[in-house]
């Protein structure tokens, strides 16, 4: 994939960009340090922190994109900017030709910690999200959508359970159903399986793959897992370490679909792609560790 710089980003001239559903243009994020009373006492200025710098990325409709990078590099920062939960310090994000100015029903978000309403049961959690986005939708229709998405994620029978009665895997099924029930154009997932045990993670990855085959929505998934990224993605975006993290490379994953976990290592280029991802992650993570040791 080729990333033109901003001076060449004139949409009508570049068919790739014209076809992009989501355009991330020169996005940077600086977290401004606040001066604490200790800083003032010691007459030191607080430090601003450049998390991500000059990120350019184009994402086409119906593509499954994973973002992989060392811990703390700015993956969540980027995803939250796309979600509209954070404002970029520079640059812009264009969705279907319109700049993103805040959160919207065109983007559904799945969080690692589920973020369910603890006092609402499964069905109520979904209906609440639907009602918030579509306040004028008749109740019968809302309930029918709730039913449809509970069924889609395999939770039929658990509609009336509250979050404390659910396993981690079931909670994340609710999180996925809730994000999809508002019918977003793009599903954003921030390490959705990070808190789950390996077996449950595998089940949920298979569920996401199955749902993606059915719906083919654009997905942006942040993950630590190379296997997960290879199993699910059309493209894998590798980020460098921070500060001022950038995109190192975008890998196209040409495996056929539907994919089978147990046949993954037989697809052509699997071993090269896996090795490239492993090398990148271990190099960047090692550099982060070395920098941390030097600071001590
Ligand atoms: P990742 O998701 O890749 O682990 P994050 O996007 O959460 O990384 O964070 C990127 C960097 O920005 C980290 O060094 C983190 O400490 C810093 N950071 C994140 N949020 C804030 C914030 N609100 N204020 C200051 N620094 C932050
Ligand atoms: Mg994160």
XYZ file of C-alpha atoms and ligand atoms in Angstrom:
324
model
C 0.000 0.000 0.000
C 1.261 3.463 -0.870
C 0.838 6.469 1.378
C 1.056 9.744 -0.445
C 2.063 12.784 1.569
C -0.429 15.559 2.149
C 0.685 17.603 -0.838
C -0.389 14.835 -3.209
C -3.671 14.117 -1.463
C -6.086 15.507 -4.011
C -8.912 12.961 -4.028
C -10.029 13.161 -7.694
C -6.500 12.506 -8.947
C -5.917 9.337 -6.998
C -8.358 6.472 -7.567
C -7.147 4.686 -4.394
C -8.051 7.631 -2.231
C -11.311 8.291 -4.066
C -12.323 4.706 -3.245
C -11.362 4.964 0.420
C -14.191 4.891 2.915
C -11.974 6.170 5.703
C -9.100 8.566 5.117
C -6.700 9.307 7.934
C -4.693 12.376 6.948
C -1.607 13.638 8.803
C -3.073 12.761 12.183
C -0.966 13.532 15.257
C -1.880 13.578 18.918
C -0.072 15.505 21.611
C -1.060 14.938 25.227
C -0.371 18.213 26.957
C 1.219 17.801 30.373
C -0.345 19.772 33.184
C 1.924 21.535 35.625
C 1.336 20.036 39.053
C 2.085 21.865 42.305
C 5.301 19.797 42.586
C 6.368 21.039 39.137
C 5.639 24.625 40.179
C 7.565 24.205 43.437
C 10.577 22.799 41.600
C 10.122 25.443 38.878
C 10.021 22.761 36.211
C 7.747 22.767 33.218
C 5.485 19.808 32.646
C 6.237 17.763 29.563
C 4.011 17.476 26.545
C 3.912 14.029 25.018
C 3.618 13.373 21.298
C 1.884 10.004 21.153
C 1.330 9.597 17.408
C 2.726 11.726 14.592
C 1.689 12.205 10.998
C -0.390 9.091 10.524
C -1.705 8.608 6.996
C -3.890 5.658 6.133
C -6.650 4.804 3.687
C -9.187 2.134 4.443
C -11.537 0.792 1.785
C -15.112 -0.347 2.461
C -15.675 -3.919 3.631
C -12.053 -4.386 4.631
C -10.897 -6.042 7.830
C -7.890 -4.082 9.078
C -5.824 -4.921 12.154
C -3.452 -2.544 13.885
C -0.504 -4.075 15.650
C 2.329 -2.349 17.523
C 4.216 -2.387 20.812
C 2.329 -1.635 24.000
C 1.936 2.103 24.611
C 2.682 3.137 21.018
C -0.621 4.895 20.477
C -2.994 2.298 19.035
C -5.855 3.213 21.375
C -5.142 6.893 20.791
C -5.605 6.394 17.046
C -8.729 4.255 17.457
C -10.292 6.762 19.865
C -9.634 9.553 17.374
C -11.383 7.500 14.667
C -14.241 6.831 17.110
C -14.506 10.595 17.673
C -13.858 10.187 21.406
C -10.543 12.099 21.145
C -9.677 15.085 18.976
C -6.494 14.897 16.895
C -3.916 17.651 17.525
C -3.276 17.915 13.783
C -4.801 16.369 10.696
C -8.239 15.025 10.028
C -10.228 11.871 9.490
C -12.652 11.743 6.610
C -15.436 9.177 6.582
C -17.317 8.921 3.269
C -16.119 12.382 2.310
C -17.145 14.053 5.597
C -14.726 15.004 8.384
C -15.295 13.236 11.690
C -16.157 15.736 14.418
C -17.254 13.450 17.246
C -18.763 10.045 17.960
C -21.535 8.919 15.605
C -23.797 5.957 14.827
C -21.723 5.238 11.719
C -19.030 3.853 14.043
C -19.621 1.097 16.619
C -17.003 0.597 19.316
C -16.129 -2.595 21.216
C -14.015 -2.025 24.341
C -11.632 -4.435 26.043
C -13.375 -3.989 29.401
C -16.843 -4.492 27.809
C -18.288 -1.227 29.231
C -21.766 -2.749 29.792
C -24.380 -1.096 32.019
C -24.235 -3.335 35.138
C -27.847 -2.666 36.190
C -29.243 -3.654 32.781
C -29.649 -7.186 31.508
C -28.298 -8.303 28.111
C -31.413 -7.304 26.158
C -31.668 -3.961 27.969
C -28.016 -3.169 27.254
C -28.674 -3.629 23.545
C -32.011 -1.823 23.535
C -30.513 1.132 25.390
C -27.860 1.549 22.666
C -30.465 1.246 19.885
C -32.832 3.717 21.568
C -30.013 6.234 22.075
C -29.146 6.185 18.386
C -32.687 5.784 16.993
C -34.989 7.457 19.565
C -37.988 7.454 17.210
C -37.814 3.760 16.339
C -40.969 1.882 17.457
C -40.422 -0.365 20.484
C -41.450 -3.488 18.559
C -38.733 -2.844 15.988
C -36.139 -2.153 18.691
C -37.004 -5.460 20.351
C -36.787 -7.311 17.072
C -33.273 -5.917 16.451
C -32.257 -6.848 20.018
C -33.451 -10.392 19.377
C -31.674 -10.584 16.016
C -28.283 -9.498 17.391
C -28.471 -11.585 20.543
C -29.057 -14.509 18.225
C -26.196 -13.448 15.904
C -23.630 -13.623 18.724
C -25.011 -16.900 20.099
C -26.507 -15.522 23.314
C -30.123 -16.648 22.863
C -31.378 -17.787 26.246
C -29.180 -15.307 28.135
C -31.284 -12.196 27.327
C -32.334 -11.663 30.933
C -28.967 -12.189 32.572
C -27.112 -9.248 34.059
C -23.408 -8.615 33.332
C -22.301 -10.033 36.725
C -23.908 -13.357 35.761
C -21.930 -13.592 32.501
C -18.445 -14.936 31.750
C -15.897 -12.616 30.112
C -16.528 -14.241 26.743
C -20.302 -13.750 27.075
C -19.829 -10.120 28.108
C -17.768 -9.472 25.013
C -20.430 -11.161 22.872
C -22.846 -8.573 24.306
C -20.295 -5.836 23.529
C -20.062 -6.998 19.906
C -23.856 -7.391 19.550
C -24.414 -3.920 20.999
C -21.899 -2.329 18.624
C -23.428 -4.089 15.588
C -27.077 -3.531 16.602
C -26.874 0.175 15.737
C -25.884 -0.902 12.206
C -22.618 1.062 12.008
C -20.589 1.307 8.828
C -17.375 0.642 10.689
C -16.733 -1.560 13.684
C -13.865 -0.392 15.900
C -12.439 -2.930 18.341
C -9.725 -2.147 20.886
C -8.106 -5.421 21.995
C -11.563 -6.956 22.445
C -10.227 -10.381 23.446
C -7.264 -9.174 25.515
C -8.878 -10.028 28.850
C -10.045 -13.519 27.836
C -8.382 -16.903 28.296
C -6.855 -18.492 25.186
C -9.683 -20.925 24.489
C -12.447 -18.319 24.823
C -10.387 -15.921 22.710
C -10.253 -18.541 19.962
C -14.046 -19.065 20.084
C -14.668 -15.327 19.874
C -12.209 -14.889 16.996
C -14.101 -17.584 15.101
C -17.392 -15.828 15.880
C -16.037 -12.506 14.619
C -14.778 -14.220 11.441
C -18.201 -15.836 10.909
C -20.078 -12.559 11.492
C -17.672 -10.717 9.202
C -18.333 -13.233 6.407
C -22.068 -12.502 6.815
C -21.932 -8.728 7.132
C -18.629 -7.686 5.552
C -18.529 -4.447 7.488
C -15.341 -2.468 7.629
C -13.538 -3.475 10.818
C -10.561 -1.884 12.540
C -9.193 -4.219 15.185
C -6.377 -3.465 17.579
C -4.612 -6.578 18.702
C -1.423 -7.831 20.323
C -1.795 -11.198 18.678
C -0.077 -11.899 15.377
C -2.120 -15.097 14.884
C -5.365 -13.198 15.481
C -4.376 -10.532 12.971
C -3.400 -13.154 10.356
C -6.594 -15.139 10.882
C -8.944 -12.192 10.513
C -7.393 -9.410 8.450
C -7.219 -8.260 4.858
C -4.565 -5.761 5.907
C -2.316 -5.460 8.942
C -1.029 -2.013 9.882
C 2.255 -2.154 11.793
C 2.923 0.827 14.046
C 6.354 1.871 15.294
C 7.102 2.501 18.935
C 6.359 5.912 20.422
C 6.840 8.703 21.170
C 5.681 10.093 17.841
C 4.626 6.647 16.655
C 4.102 6.226 12.935
C 2.965 3.569 10.528
C 5.916 1.382 9.613
C 4.222 -0.711 6.950
C 0.892 -2.102 5.833
C 0.827 -5.803 4.960
C -1.777 -7.229 2.612
C -2.989 -10.639 3.735
C -3.971 -12.559 0.623
C -5.353 -15.728 2.296
C -8.611 -17.134 0.902
C -11.864 -16.781 2.856
C -13.507 -18.230 4.805
C -10.278 -19.043 6.625
C -9.666 -22.048 8.772
C -7.527 -21.593 11.857
C -6.050 -25.072 11.523
C -5.083 -24.494 7.878
C -3.661 -21.016 8.348
C -0.015 -22.119 8.167
C -0.643 -23.803 4.809
C -1.742 -20.604 3.023
C 0.896 -19.202 0.731
C 3.098 -16.470 2.230
C 1.887 -17.336 5.757
C 5.388 -17.950 7.101
C 6.907 -14.815 5.536
C 4.079 -12.614 6.786
C 4.250 -14.112 10.279
C 8.030 -13.668 10.389
C 7.768 -10.039 9.243
C 5.225 -9.305 11.970
C 7.254 -11.104 14.646
C 10.437 -9.279 13.682
C 8.727 -5.909 13.694
C 7.026 -6.433 17.061
C 10.085 -7.836 18.792
C 12.384 -5.097 17.416
C 10.039 -2.313 18.502
C 9.297 -3.868 21.888
C 12.994 -4.430 22.566
C 13.723 -0.779 21.738
C 10.978 0.347 24.152
C 12.467 -1.819 26.919
C 16.005 -0.572 26.268
C 14.847 3.056 26.378
C 13.088 2.352 29.685
C 16.217 0.782 31.166
C 18.373 3.762 30.038
C 15.974 6.178 31.762
C 16.266 4.345 35.106
P -1.528 1.683 23.163
O -3.003 1.576 23.009
O -0.767 1.435 21.900
O -1.003 0.815 24.265
P -2.132 4.422 23.996
O -2.765 5.022 22.800
O -3.028 4.016 25.104
O -1.179 3.210 23.551
O -1.060 5.449 24.581
C -0.005 5.970 23.794
C 0.901 6.798 24.674
O 0.219 7.978 25.086
C 1.344 6.083 25.944
O 2.675 6.417 26.178
C 0.454 6.639 27.018
O 1.104 6.672 28.249
C 0.190 8.053 26.510
N -1.147 8.525 26.901
C -2.316 7.920 26.628
N -3.350 8.640 27.102
C -2.811 9.739 27.713
C -3.348 10.877 28.396
N -4.653 11.030 28.545
N -2.466 11.786 28.879
C -1.144 11.653 28.701
N -0.562 10.609 28.065
C -1.382 9.657 27.565
Mg -4.400 0.402 24.021
